[in-house]
mmCIF file of C-alpha atoms and ligand atoms in Angstrom:
data_model
loop_
_atom_site.group_PDB
_atom_site.id
_atom_site.type_symbol
_atom_site.label_atom_id
_atom_site.label_comp_id
_atom_site.label_asym_id
_atom_site.label_seq_id
_atom_site.Cartn_x
_atom_site.Cartn_y
_atom_site.Cartn_z
ATOM 1 C CA MET A 1 104.558 -67.370 -151.260
ATOM 2 C CA LEU A 2 104.354 -69.803 -148.319
ATOM 3 C CA GLU A 3 102.484 -67.168 -146.364
ATOM 4 C CA SER A 4 99.910 -66.467 -149.106
ATOM 5 C CA LEU A 5 99.364 -70.204 -149.619
ATOM 6 C CA SER A 6 98.703 -70.768 -145.933
ATOM 7 C CA ARG A 7 96.462 -67.683 -145.882
ATOM 8 C CA SER A 8 94.270 -69.004 -148.678
ATOM 9 C CA LEU A 9 93.974 -72.320 -146.819
ATOM 10 C CA LEU A 10 93.203 -70.568 -143.543
ATOM 11 C CA HIS A 11 90.505 -68.485 -145.201
ATOM 12 C CA ARG A 12 88.585 -71.656 -145.996
ATOM 13 C CA LEU A 13 88.187 -72.343 -142.289
ATOM 14 C CA ASP A 14 85.769 -70.827 -139.827
ATOM 15 C CA PRO A 15 87.282 -67.364 -139.065
ATOM 16 C CA GLU A 16 87.911 -67.905 -135.360
ATOM 17 C CA THR A 17 89.443 -71.351 -135.923
ATOM 18 C CA ALA A 18 91.664 -69.818 -138.609
ATOM 19 C CA HIS A 19 92.687 -67.006 -136.263
ATOM 20 C CA ASP A 20 93.550 -69.406 -133.417
ATOM 21 C CA LEU A 21 95.528 -71.580 -135.810
ATOM 22 C CA SER A 22 97.529 -68.693 -137.226
ATOM 23 C CA LEU A 23 98.283 -67.365 -133.731
ATOM 24 C CA ARG A 24 99.416 -70.812 -132.638
ATOM 25 C CA SER A 25 101.612 -71.126 -135.751
ATOM 26 C CA LEU A 26 103.105 -67.692 -135.149
ATOM 27 C CA ALA A 27 103.763 -68.611 -131.510
ATOM 28 C CA ALA A 28 105.470 -71.851 -132.591
ATOM 29 C CA ILE A 29 107.500 -70.132 -135.326
ATOM 30 C CA GLY A 30 108.588 -67.522 -132.813
ATOM 31 C CA LYS A 31 110.191 -70.218 -130.668
ATOM 32 C CA THR A 32 112.430 -71.573 -133.445
ATOM 33 C CA PRO A 33 115.016 -70.160 -135.881
ATOM 34 C CA LEU A 34 112.302 -70.646 -138.538
ATOM 35 C CA ARG A 35 111.225 -67.121 -137.663
ATOM 36 C CA LEU A 36 114.323 -65.871 -139.462
ATOM 37 C CA ALA A 37 113.345 -67.782 -142.624
ATOM 38 C CA VAL A 38 109.700 -66.715 -142.761
ATOM 39 C CA GLY A 39 110.210 -63.210 -141.456
ATOM 40 C CA GLN A 40 111.015 -59.986 -143.231
ATOM 41 C CA ALA A 41 113.154 -57.011 -142.344
ATOM 42 C CA ILE A 42 111.620 -53.617 -142.971
ATOM 43 C CA GLU A 43 113.993 -50.780 -143.697
ATOM 44 C CA GLU A 44 114.454 -48.913 -140.435
ATOM 45 C CA LYS A 45 113.461 -45.290 -140.589
ATOM 46 C CA PRO A 46 112.733 -44.620 -136.965
ATOM 47 C CA VAL A 47 109.830 -42.455 -135.865
ATOM 48 C CA THR A 48 109.840 -40.827 -132.430
ATOM 49 C CA CYS A 49 106.471 -40.398 -130.752
ATOM 50 C CA MET A 50 105.580 -40.023 -127.044
ATOM 51 C CA GLY A 51 109.318 -40.151 -126.368
ATOM 52 C CA ILE A 52 109.499 -43.695 -127.802
ATOM 53 C CA THR A 53 111.562 -44.622 -130.862
ATOM 54 C CA PHE A 54 109.622 -46.865 -133.259
ATOM 55 C CA PRO A 55 111.820 -48.680 -135.836
ATOM 56 C CA ASN A 56 109.096 -48.248 -138.467
ATOM 57 C CA PRO A 57 105.652 -46.640 -138.274
ATOM 58 C CA VAL A 58 103.476 -49.719 -138.924
ATOM 59 C CA GLY A 59 102.161 -51.481 -135.823
ATOM 60 C CA LEU A 60 99.832 -54.381 -135.098
ATOM 61 C CA ALA A 61 96.538 -53.141 -133.632
ATOM 62 C CA ALA A 62 95.054 -54.532 -130.419
ATOM 63 C CA GLY A 63 92.891 -57.650 -130.408
ATOM 64 C CA PHE A 64 94.979 -59.836 -132.702
ATOM 65 C CA ASP A 65 97.192 -61.161 -129.911
ATOM 66 C CA LYS A 66 95.053 -60.555 -126.839
ATOM 67 C CA ASN A 67 97.227 -62.619 -124.483
ATOM 68 C CA ALA A 68 100.664 -61.747 -125.912
ATOM 69 C CA ALA A 69 101.079 -65.396 -126.897
ATOM 70 C CA ALA A 70 102.849 -64.874 -130.228
ATOM 71 C CA LEU A 71 105.069 -61.809 -129.769
ATOM 72 C CA ASP A 72 108.177 -63.393 -131.258
ATOM 73 C CA GLY A 73 106.480 -64.743 -134.379
ATOM 74 C CA LEU A 74 104.650 -61.467 -134.935
ATOM 75 C CA SER A 75 107.773 -59.389 -134.513
ATOM 76 C CA ALA A 76 109.490 -61.453 -137.242
ATOM 77 C CA MET A 77 106.778 -60.272 -139.650
ATOM 78 C CA GLY A 78 108.319 -56.799 -139.527
ATOM 79 C CA PHE A 79 105.959 -54.752 -137.363
ATOM 80 C CA GLY A 80 107.431 -51.520 -136.027
ATOM 81 C CA PHE A 81 105.487 -52.135 -132.821
ATOM 82 C CA ILE A 82 102.964 -54.565 -131.396
ATOM 83 C CA GLU A 83 99.965 -53.755 -129.222
ATOM 84 C CA VAL A 84 98.701 -56.718 -127.192
ATOM 85 C CA GLY A 85 95.357 -57.029 -125.332
ATOM 86 C CA THR A 86 92.724 -55.979 -124.688
ATOM 87 C CA VAL A 87 93.349 -57.682 -121.397
ATOM 88 C CA THR A 88 91.054 -57.540 -118.369
ATOM 89 C CA PRO A 89 91.944 -58.040 -114.678
ATOM 90 C CA ARG A 90 90.286 -61.469 -114.544
ATOM 91 C CA PRO A 91 90.111 -64.026 -117.379
ATOM 92 C CA GLN A 92 86.808 -64.089 -119.250
ATOM 93 C CA ALA A 93 85.306 -66.193 -122.022
ATOM 94 C CA GLY A 94 83.821 -63.443 -124.168
ATOM 95 C CA ASN A 95 80.584 -63.705 -126.130
ATOM 96 C CA PRO A 96 79.074 -66.940 -127.460
ATOM 97 C CA LYS A 97 80.335 -68.190 -130.835
ATOM 98 C CA PRO A 98 80.053 -67.484 -133.709
ATOM 99 C CA ARG A 99 81.386 -64.001 -132.994
ATOM 100 C CA LEU A 100 83.851 -63.355 -135.806
ATOM 101 C CA PHE A 101 82.809 -62.900 -139.449
ATOM 102 C CA ARG A 102 84.945 -62.384 -142.546
ATOM 103 C CA LEU A 103 83.349 -60.267 -145.264
ATOM 104 C CA SER A 104 85.935 -60.958 -147.962
ATOM 105 C CA GLU A 105 84.063 -59.114 -150.733
ATOM 106 C CA ASP A 106 84.242 -56.002 -148.562
ATOM 107 C CA GLN A 107 87.789 -56.570 -147.264
ATOM 108 C CA ALA A 108 86.159 -56.294 -143.853
ATOM 109 C CA ILE A 109 85.572 -58.123 -140.575
ATOM 110 C CA ILE A 110 82.695 -57.933 -138.123
ATOM 111 C CA ASN A 111 83.516 -59.078 -134.607
ATOM 112 C CA ARG A 112 81.704 -59.257 -131.301
ATOM 113 C CA MET A 113 84.386 -61.152 -129.398
ATOM 114 C CA GLY A 114 83.688 -59.379 -126.078
ATOM 115 C CA PHE A 115 87.210 -59.226 -124.625
ATOM 116 C CA ASN A 116 87.824 -62.970 -124.517
ATOM 117 C CA ASN A 117 91.203 -63.167 -122.781
ATOM 118 C CA ALA A 118 93.216 -65.130 -120.240
ATOM 119 C CA GLY A 119 93.505 -62.256 -117.745
ATOM 120 C CA VAL A 120 96.312 -59.846 -117.004
ATOM 121 C CA ASP A 121 98.475 -62.261 -114.990
ATOM 122 C CA ALA A 122 98.678 -64.700 -117.923
ATOM 123 C CA LEU A 123 99.535 -61.844 -120.283
ATOM 124 C CA VAL A 124 102.325 -60.670 -117.984
ATOM 125 C CA ASN A 125 103.779 -64.201 -117.823
ATOM 126 C CA ASN A 126 103.674 -64.524 -121.628
ATOM 127 C CA ILE A 127 105.424 -61.204 -122.108
ATOM 128 C CA LYS A 128 108.119 -62.088 -119.579
ATOM 129 C CA ALA A 129 108.763 -65.382 -121.387
ATOM 130 C CA SER A 130 109.177 -63.754 -124.823
ATOM 131 C CA ARG A 131 112.462 -62.886 -126.532
ATOM 132 C CA TYR A 132 110.709 -59.702 -127.574
ATOM 133 C CA HIS A 133 110.742 -58.590 -123.953
ATOM 134 C CA ARG A 134 113.885 -60.312 -122.713
ATOM 135 C CA ARG A 135 116.050 -59.026 -125.547
ATOM 136 C CA ASN A 136 114.254 -55.719 -125.798
ATOM 137 C CA ASN A 137 113.540 -56.535 -129.440
ATOM 138 C CA GLY A 138 110.744 -54.083 -130.145
ATOM 139 C CA VAL A 139 108.182 -51.574 -128.989
ATOM 140 C CA LEU A 140 105.305 -53.006 -126.958
ATOM 141 C CA GLY A 141 101.917 -51.420 -126.303
ATOM 142 C CA ILE A 142 99.581 -53.052 -123.771
ATOM 143 C CA ASN A 143 95.859 -52.400 -124.146
ATOM 144 C CA VAL A 144 93.755 -52.737 -120.992
ATOM 145 C CA GLY A 145 90.004 -52.956 -120.450
ATOM 146 C CA LYS A 146 87.432 -53.792 -117.831
ATOM 147 C CA ASN A 147 85.741 -57.101 -117.087
ATOM 148 C CA LYS A 148 82.199 -57.442 -118.380
ATOM 149 C CA ASP A 149 80.785 -57.822 -114.872
ATOM 150 C CA THR A 150 82.526 -54.737 -113.494
ATOM 151 C CA PRO A 151 79.966 -51.925 -113.427
ATOM 152 C CA ASN A 152 80.952 -48.679 -115.133
ATOM 153 C CA GLU A 153 81.079 -46.901 -111.730
ATOM 154 C CA ASN A 154 84.037 -49.161 -110.867
ATOM 155 C CA ALA A 155 85.664 -49.163 -114.304
ATOM 156 C CA LEU A 156 88.581 -47.049 -113.093
ATOM 157 C CA ASP A 157 89.556 -49.836 -110.664
ATOM 158 C CA ASP A 158 89.907 -52.306 -113.552
ATOM 159 C CA TYR A 159 91.885 -49.906 -115.754
ATOM 160 C CA ARG A 160 94.138 -49.016 -112.809
ATOM 161 C CA HIS A 161 94.681 -52.691 -112.062
ATOM 162 C CA GLY A 162 95.647 -53.324 -115.698
ATOM 163 C CA PHE A 163 98.021 -50.368 -115.705
ATOM 164 C CA GLU A 164 99.667 -51.236 -112.400
ATOM 165 C CA LYS A 165 100.261 -54.852 -113.455
ATOM 166 C CA THR A 166 101.679 -54.013 -116.877
ATOM 167 C CA HIS A 167 103.299 -50.572 -116.928
ATOM 168 C CA GLU A 168 106.792 -51.821 -116.160
ATOM 169 C CA LEU A 169 106.674 -54.144 -119.185
ATOM 170 C CA ALA A 170 105.067 -51.691 -121.590
ATOM 171 C CA ASP A 171 106.396 -48.883 -123.738
ATOM 172 C CA TYR A 172 102.882 -47.433 -123.582
ATOM 173 C CA VAL A 173 99.564 -48.504 -122.051
ATOM 174 C CA VAL A 174 96.220 -47.966 -123.804
ATOM 175 C CA ILE A 175 92.904 -47.647 -122.069
ATOM 176 C CA ASN A 176 90.244 -49.033 -124.351
ATOM 177 C CA VAL A 177 86.886 -47.313 -123.849
ATOM 178 C CA SER A 178 85.665 -47.903 -127.378
ATOM 179 C CA SER A 179 84.981 -51.586 -127.943
ATOM 180 C CA PRO A 180 81.324 -51.965 -128.946
ATOM 181 C CA ASN A 181 81.174 -55.522 -127.596
ATOM 182 C CA THR A 182 81.214 -54.956 -123.836
ATOM 183 C CA PRO A 183 77.827 -53.595 -122.774
ATOM 184 C CA ASP A 184 77.979 -49.876 -121.931
ATOM 185 C CA LEU A 185 81.766 -49.670 -122.289
ATOM 186 C CA ARG A 186 81.433 -46.878 -124.837
ATOM 187 C CA LYS A 187 79.450 -44.835 -122.296
ATOM 188 C CA LEU A 188 82.788 -44.233 -120.591
ATOM 189 C CA GLN A 189 83.375 -41.814 -123.473
ATOM 190 C CA ASN A 190 80.461 -39.665 -122.277
ATOM 191 C CA GLU A 191 81.190 -36.281 -120.819
ATOM 192 C CA ALA A 192 80.239 -37.345 -117.288
ATOM 193 C CA SER A 193 82.736 -40.249 -117.185
ATOM 194 C CA PHE A 194 85.536 -39.483 -119.620
ATOM 195 C CA GLN A 195 87.366 -36.680 -117.811
ATOM 196 C CA ALA A 196 87.179 -38.477 -114.448
ATOM 197 C CA LEU A 197 88.536 -41.677 -115.965
ATOM 198 C CA LEU A 198 91.446 -39.923 -117.648
ATOM 199 C CA ASP A 199 92.252 -37.955 -114.504
ATOM 200 C CA GLY A 200 92.111 -41.126 -112.392
ATOM 201 C CA MET A 201 94.502 -42.881 -114.755
ATOM 202 C CA LYS A 202 96.926 -39.970 -114.706
ATOM 203 C CA THR A 203 96.978 -40.208 -110.903
ATOM 204 C CA ALA A 204 97.726 -43.942 -111.168
ATOM 205 C CA GLN A 205 100.492 -43.187 -113.667
ATOM 206 C CA HIS A 206 102.003 -40.540 -111.397
ATOM 207 C CA GLN A 207 101.981 -42.894 -108.401
ATOM 208 C CA ALA A 208 103.524 -45.718 -110.428
ATOM 209 C CA HIS A 209 106.179 -43.345 -111.731
ATOM 210 C CA GLN A 210 107.054 -42.223 -108.197
ATOM 211 C CA ALA A 211 107.244 -45.813 -106.964
ATOM 212 C CA SER A 212 109.155 -47.376 -109.861
ATOM 213 C CA GLY A 213 111.006 -44.505 -111.499
ATOM 214 C CA LYS A 214 109.541 -45.567 -114.871
ATOM 215 C CA TYR A 215 107.203 -43.208 -116.714
ATOM 216 C CA THR A 216 104.876 -45.141 -119.019
ATOM 217 C CA PRO A 217 102.869 -43.032 -121.489
ATOM 218 C CA LEU A 218 99.097 -43.402 -121.283
ATOM 219 C CA VAL A 219 97.041 -43.540 -124.471
ATOM 220 C CA VAL A 220 93.261 -43.602 -124.939
ATOM 221 C CA LYS A 221 91.588 -45.420 -127.835
ATOM 222 C CA ILE A 222 88.345 -43.934 -129.084
ATOM 223 C CA SER A 223 85.479 -44.949 -131.326
ATOM 224 C CA PRO A 224 84.792 -43.675 -134.842
ATOM 225 C CA ASP A 225 81.107 -43.257 -133.968
ATOM 226 C CA GLN A 226 81.424 -40.087 -131.861
ATOM 227 C CA THR A 227 79.684 -36.892 -132.975
ATOM 228 C CA PRO A 228 81.799 -33.768 -133.666
ATOM 229 C CA GLU A 229 80.459 -32.275 -130.404
ATOM 230 C CA GLN A 230 81.516 -35.359 -128.434
ATOM 231 C CA LEU A 231 84.957 -35.242 -130.010
ATOM 232 C CA GLU A 232 85.270 -31.639 -128.893
ATOM 233 C CA PHE A 233 84.808 -32.347 -125.209
ATOM 234 C CA MET A 234 86.931 -35.479 -125.497
ATOM 235 C CA ALA A 235 89.786 -33.421 -126.936
ATOM 236 C CA THR A 236 89.434 -30.952 -124.067
ATOM 237 C CA ALA A 237 89.518 -33.777 -121.505
ATOM 238 C CA ILE A 238 92.548 -35.345 -123.190
ATOM 239 C CA ARG A 239 94.416 -32.051 -123.118
ATOM 240 C CA GLU A 240 93.388 -31.103 -119.573
ATOM 241 C CA SER A 241 94.242 -34.492 -118.106
ATOM 242 C CA GLY A 242 97.693 -34.489 -119.716
ATOM 243 C CA PHE A 243 97.062 -37.826 -121.431
ATOM 244 C CA ASP A 244 100.088 -38.778 -123.524
ATOM 245 C CA GLY A 245 98.476 -40.030 -126.727
ATOM 246 C CA LEU A 246 95.385 -41.062 -128.636
ATOM 247 C CA ILE A 247 94.393 -43.919 -130.946
ATOM 248 C CA CYS A 248 91.804 -43.134 -133.627
ATOM 249 C CA THR A 249 89.966 -45.511 -134.002
ATOM 250 C CA ASN A 250 88.355 -48.731 -132.855
ATOM 251 C CA THR A 251 85.704 -50.558 -134.951
ATOM 252 C CA THR A 252 82.385 -48.977 -135.978
ATOM 253 C CA ILE A 253 78.848 -50.064 -135.155
ATOM 254 C CA SER A 254 77.610 -48.223 -138.257
ATOM 255 C CA ARG A 255 77.032 -50.181 -141.459
ATOM 256 C CA PRO A 256 78.093 -48.361 -144.590
ATOM 257 C CA LEU A 257 76.899 -50.012 -147.796
ATOM 258 C CA LEU A 258 78.360 -53.536 -147.791
ATOM 259 C CA ARG A 259 78.503 -56.078 -150.600
ATOM 260 C CA ASN A 260 78.001 -58.981 -148.215
ATOM 261 C CA THR A 261 74.493 -58.100 -147.042
ATOM 262 C CA ARG A 262 74.062 -61.451 -145.282
ATOM 263 C CA LEU A 263 76.995 -61.122 -142.869
ATOM 264 C CA GLY A 264 76.721 -57.327 -142.937
ATOM 265 C CA SER A 265 73.731 -57.516 -140.633
ATOM 266 C CA GLU A 266 75.646 -59.373 -137.885
ATOM 267 C CA SER A 267 75.984 -57.219 -134.780
ATOM 268 C CA GLY A 268 79.403 -56.106 -133.559
ATOM 269 C CA GLY A 269 82.219 -53.855 -134.684
ATOM 270 C CA LEU A 270 83.042 -53.462 -138.356
ATOM 271 C CA SER A 271 86.679 -53.064 -139.392
ATOM 272 C CA GLY A 272 88.640 -53.010 -142.634
ATOM 273 C CA GLN A 273 88.098 -51.133 -145.877
ATOM 274 C CA PRO A 274 84.561 -49.803 -145.147
ATOM 275 C CA LEU A 275 85.895 -48.178 -141.955
ATOM 276 C CA LEU A 276 88.655 -46.145 -143.607
ATOM 277 C CA ALA A 277 86.715 -42.952 -144.418
ATOM 278 C CA LYS A 278 84.994 -42.770 -141.038
ATOM 279 C CA ALA A 279 88.153 -43.485 -139.050
ATOM 280 C CA ASN A 280 90.065 -40.883 -141.070
ATOM 281 C CA GLN A 281 87.354 -38.315 -140.428
ATOM 282 C CA THR A 282 87.590 -38.846 -136.659
ATOM 283 C CA LEU A 283 91.369 -38.740 -136.887
ATOM 284 C CA ALA A 284 91.383 -35.490 -138.888
ATOM 285 C CA GLN A 285 88.970 -33.856 -136.476
ATOM 286 C CA MET A 286 91.012 -34.876 -133.433
ATOM 287 C CA ARG A 287 94.186 -33.656 -135.153
ATOM 288 C CA ALA A 288 92.547 -30.283 -135.740
ATOM 289 C CA LEU A 289 91.361 -30.101 -132.124
ATOM 290 C CA LEU A 290 94.588 -31.269 -130.493
ATOM 291 C CA GLY A 291 97.069 -29.396 -132.671
ATOM 292 C CA PRO A 292 99.989 -30.510 -134.835
ATOM 293 C CA ASP A 293 102.247 -31.910 -132.106
ATOM 294 C CA TYR A 294 99.874 -34.134 -130.150
ATOM 295 C CA PRO A 295 100.737 -37.884 -130.536
ATOM 296 C CA ILE A 296 98.000 -39.674 -132.521
ATOM 297 C CA LEU A 297 98.092 -43.271 -133.773
ATOM 298 C CA GLY A 298 95.819 -43.966 -136.737
ATOM 299 C CA ALA A 299 93.940 -47.264 -137.080
ATOM 300 C CA GLY A 300 91.032 -48.374 -139.226
ATOM 301 C CA GLY A 301 90.713 -49.557 -142.776
ATOM 302 C CA VAL A 302 94.269 -49.687 -144.063
ATOM 303 C CA LEU A 303 94.502 -52.331 -146.797
ATOM 304 C CA SER A 304 97.132 -50.703 -149.044
ATOM 305 C CA GLY A 305 100.019 -48.257 -149.183
ATOM 306 C CA GLU A 306 97.630 -45.644 -150.488
ATOM 307 C CA ASP A 307 95.370 -46.134 -147.455
ATOM 308 C CA ALA A 308 98.421 -45.735 -145.223
ATOM 309 C CA ARG A 309 99.141 -42.408 -146.945
ATOM 310 C CA SER A 310 95.559 -41.310 -146.325
ATOM 311 C CA LYS A 311 96.052 -41.865 -142.577
ATOM 312 C CA GLN A 312 99.222 -39.863 -142.655
ATOM 313 C CA LYS A 313 97.491 -37.045 -144.507
ATOM 314 C CA ALA A 314 94.611 -37.115 -142.016
ATOM 315 C CA GLY A 315 97.138 -36.507 -139.243
ATOM 316 C CA ALA A 316 98.491 -39.800 -137.882
ATOM 317 C CA ASP A 317 101.999 -40.004 -136.441
ATOM 318 C CA LEU A 318 101.969 -43.813 -136.520
ATOM 319 C CA LEU A 319 99.779 -46.464 -138.087
ATOM 320 C CA GLN A 320 98.141 -49.661 -136.815
ATOM 321 C CA ILE A 321 96.644 -52.491 -138.855
ATOM 322 C CA TYR A 322 94.518 -55.506 -138.042
ATOM 323 C CA THR A 323 92.048 -56.432 -140.811
ATOM 324 C CA GLY A 324 94.530 -55.565 -143.571
ATOM 325 C CA PHE A 325 97.021 -57.967 -141.959
ATOM 326 C CA VAL A 326 94.378 -60.729 -142.027
ATOM 327 C CA TYR A 327 93.714 -60.213 -145.751
ATOM 328 C CA ARG A 328 97.145 -59.247 -147.026
ATOM 329 C CA GLY A 329 99.611 -60.655 -144.501
ATOM 330 C CA SER A 330 103.046 -59.213 -143.913
ATOM 331 C CA ALA A 331 103.254 -57.798 -147.482
ATOM 332 C CA LEU A 332 101.015 -54.988 -146.231
ATOM 333 C CA ILE A 333 103.490 -54.041 -143.490
ATOM 334 C CA ALA A 334 106.228 -53.516 -146.061
ATOM 335 C CA GLU A 335 103.917 -51.722 -148.503
ATOM 336 C CA ALA A 336 102.477 -49.386 -145.849
ATOM 337 C CA ALA A 337 105.901 -48.606 -144.380
ATOM 338 C CA ARG A 338 107.282 -47.777 -147.854
ATOM 339 C CA ALA A 339 104.335 -45.550 -148.729
ATOM 340 C CA TRP A 340 104.567 -43.782 -145.393
ATOM 341 C CA GLN A 341 108.281 -43.275 -145.477
ATOM 342 C CA SER A 342 108.446 -42.139 -149.086
ATOM 343 C CA ALA A 343 105.922 -39.413 -148.343
ATOM 344 C CA GLY A 344 107.624 -38.114 -145.189
ATOM 345 C CA LYS A 345 105.642 -36.388 -142.473
ATOM 346 C CA LYS A 346 103.258 -34.377 -144.590
ATOM 347 C CA ARG A 347 99.655 -33.759 -143.636
ATOM 348 C CA ASP A 348 96.734 -32.129 -145.392
ATOM 349 C CA SER A 349 97.215 -29.094 -143.182
ATOM 350 C CA GLN A 350 100.819 -28.804 -144.353
ATOM 351 C CA ALA A 351 100.287 -29.799 -147.984
HETATM 352 C C1 FMN B 401 88.582 -59.586 -134.363
HETATM 353 C C2 FMN B 401 88.959 -58.240 -133.811
HETATM 354 C C3 FMN B 401 89.199 -58.108 -132.457
HETATM 355 C C4 FMN B 401 89.552 -56.860 -131.933
HETATM 356 N N1 FMN B 401 89.811 -56.761 -130.603
HETATM 357 C C5 FMN B 401 90.202 -55.565 -130.095
HETATM 358 C C6 FMN B 401 90.540 -55.443 -128.728
HETATM 359 O O1 FMN B 401 90.537 -56.409 -127.972
HETATM 360 N N2 FMN B 401 90.900 -54.216 -128.275
HETATM 361 C C7 FMN B 401 90.959 -53.116 -129.083
HETATM 362 O O2 FMN B 401 91.305 -52.025 -128.616
HETATM 363 N N3 FMN B 401 90.650 -53.207 -130.396
HETATM 364 C C8 FMN B 401 90.297 -54.398 -130.914
HETATM 365 N N4 FMN B 401 89.999 -54.486 -132.246
HETATM 366 C C9 FMN B 401 90.038 -53.269 -133.080
HETATM 367 C C10 FMN B 401 91.362 -53.096 -133.816
HETATM 368 O O3 FMN B 401 92.427 -52.959 -132.919
HETATM 369 C C11 FMN B 401 91.321 -51.866 -134.752
HETATM 370 O O4 FMN B 401 91.190 -50.702 -133.974
HETATM 371 C C12 FMN B 401 90.165 -51.923 -135.735
HETATM 372 O O5 FMN B 401 89.962 -53.240 -136.196
HETATM 373 C C13 FMN B 401 90.390 -51.018 -136.941
HETATM 374 O O6 FMN B 401 91.544 -51.383 -137.661
HETATM 375 P P1 FMN B 401 91.502 -52.318 -138.971
HETATM 376 O O7 FMN B 401 90.478 -51.740 -139.900
HETATM 377 O O8 FMN B 401 92.913 -52.257 -139.506
HETATM 378 O O9 FMN B 401 91.138 -53.677 -138.512
HETATM 379 C C14 FMN B 401 89.649 -55.721 -132.796
HETATM 380 C C15 FMN B 401 89.416 -55.883 -134.161
HETATM 381 C C16 FMN B 401 89.072 -57.111 -134.686
HETATM 382 C C17 FMN B 401 88.841 -57.240 -136.165
#
């Protein structure tokens, strides 16, 4: 009730102001016992994936809490896991504003934020200061990227830096090669770069494991705009490198038919309801290519329990939400977790 009231007030503000305000409120709530009053407990039906036990299968997708500033408030909302970032080695401002657009009629968002973040050192300090980390309260994914001014030839250095700084704090680390808002970032998904990047990261992971004794699974997050042929070589590279998991998908640069034609022509990545079919298609194809046991997290377009089921049927082991959380708040976490759990682990291929 309180949450839906504040959401309707927030949605009257400029979208980025509203986002900053809700993050700040969540950060403040997380520091006080109020988090117990506003939070919700989701029935625990743990899911094991990549050797990690997730208390429930519904996670927060990357980009909502880029600097890990509100982990404790977010965890009170009932997420089974939280992915923070994308974080880059050095702080950067991101693209000029406005860069975030709410298309309410479409239950969608277009963003061209451009990895605005406070840099990896600030993220590490925030994580260390959180109860979430100190009390080992939940599963944490850390999503790393490259700075805008790092050329693609040196991208591996930035991803390595992100991994080395964060792997001891993370349950898994994601390399994000699929944001459409950093020029040429998506080219890292091309055949010439992709395998080398994954191999380079596996070497970094091996070295970090040897040095620290901690093995941190490595996950790659891909775009929904890849052709079937591209997905084929990506699946081969993922398998050959020994990467530990995959996230399907990031936002799309395509523009399916949208009701809000005015904001629909803004450039950037589209997320939310209009992304569901495309993201599920990519997910189903990667599931078919990688086989039934490969860890895949599904993201893109989940606004209801039924949408959550569609991800599960397309082959996801776990679910992530962003836009649905903006429109529906924590009620969606409970609804998606219930729908997922009541169906069990059943996919189209097994139906
Ligand atoms: C405003 C905004 C910022 C985002 N920032 C990131 C990011 O920094 N890194 C990332 O990997 N994905 C980012 N994403 C993509 C989401 O994590 C997610 O993959 C995508 O939005 C699809 O899920 P959804 O339809 O539930 O929103 C962002 C999405 C939005 C809407």
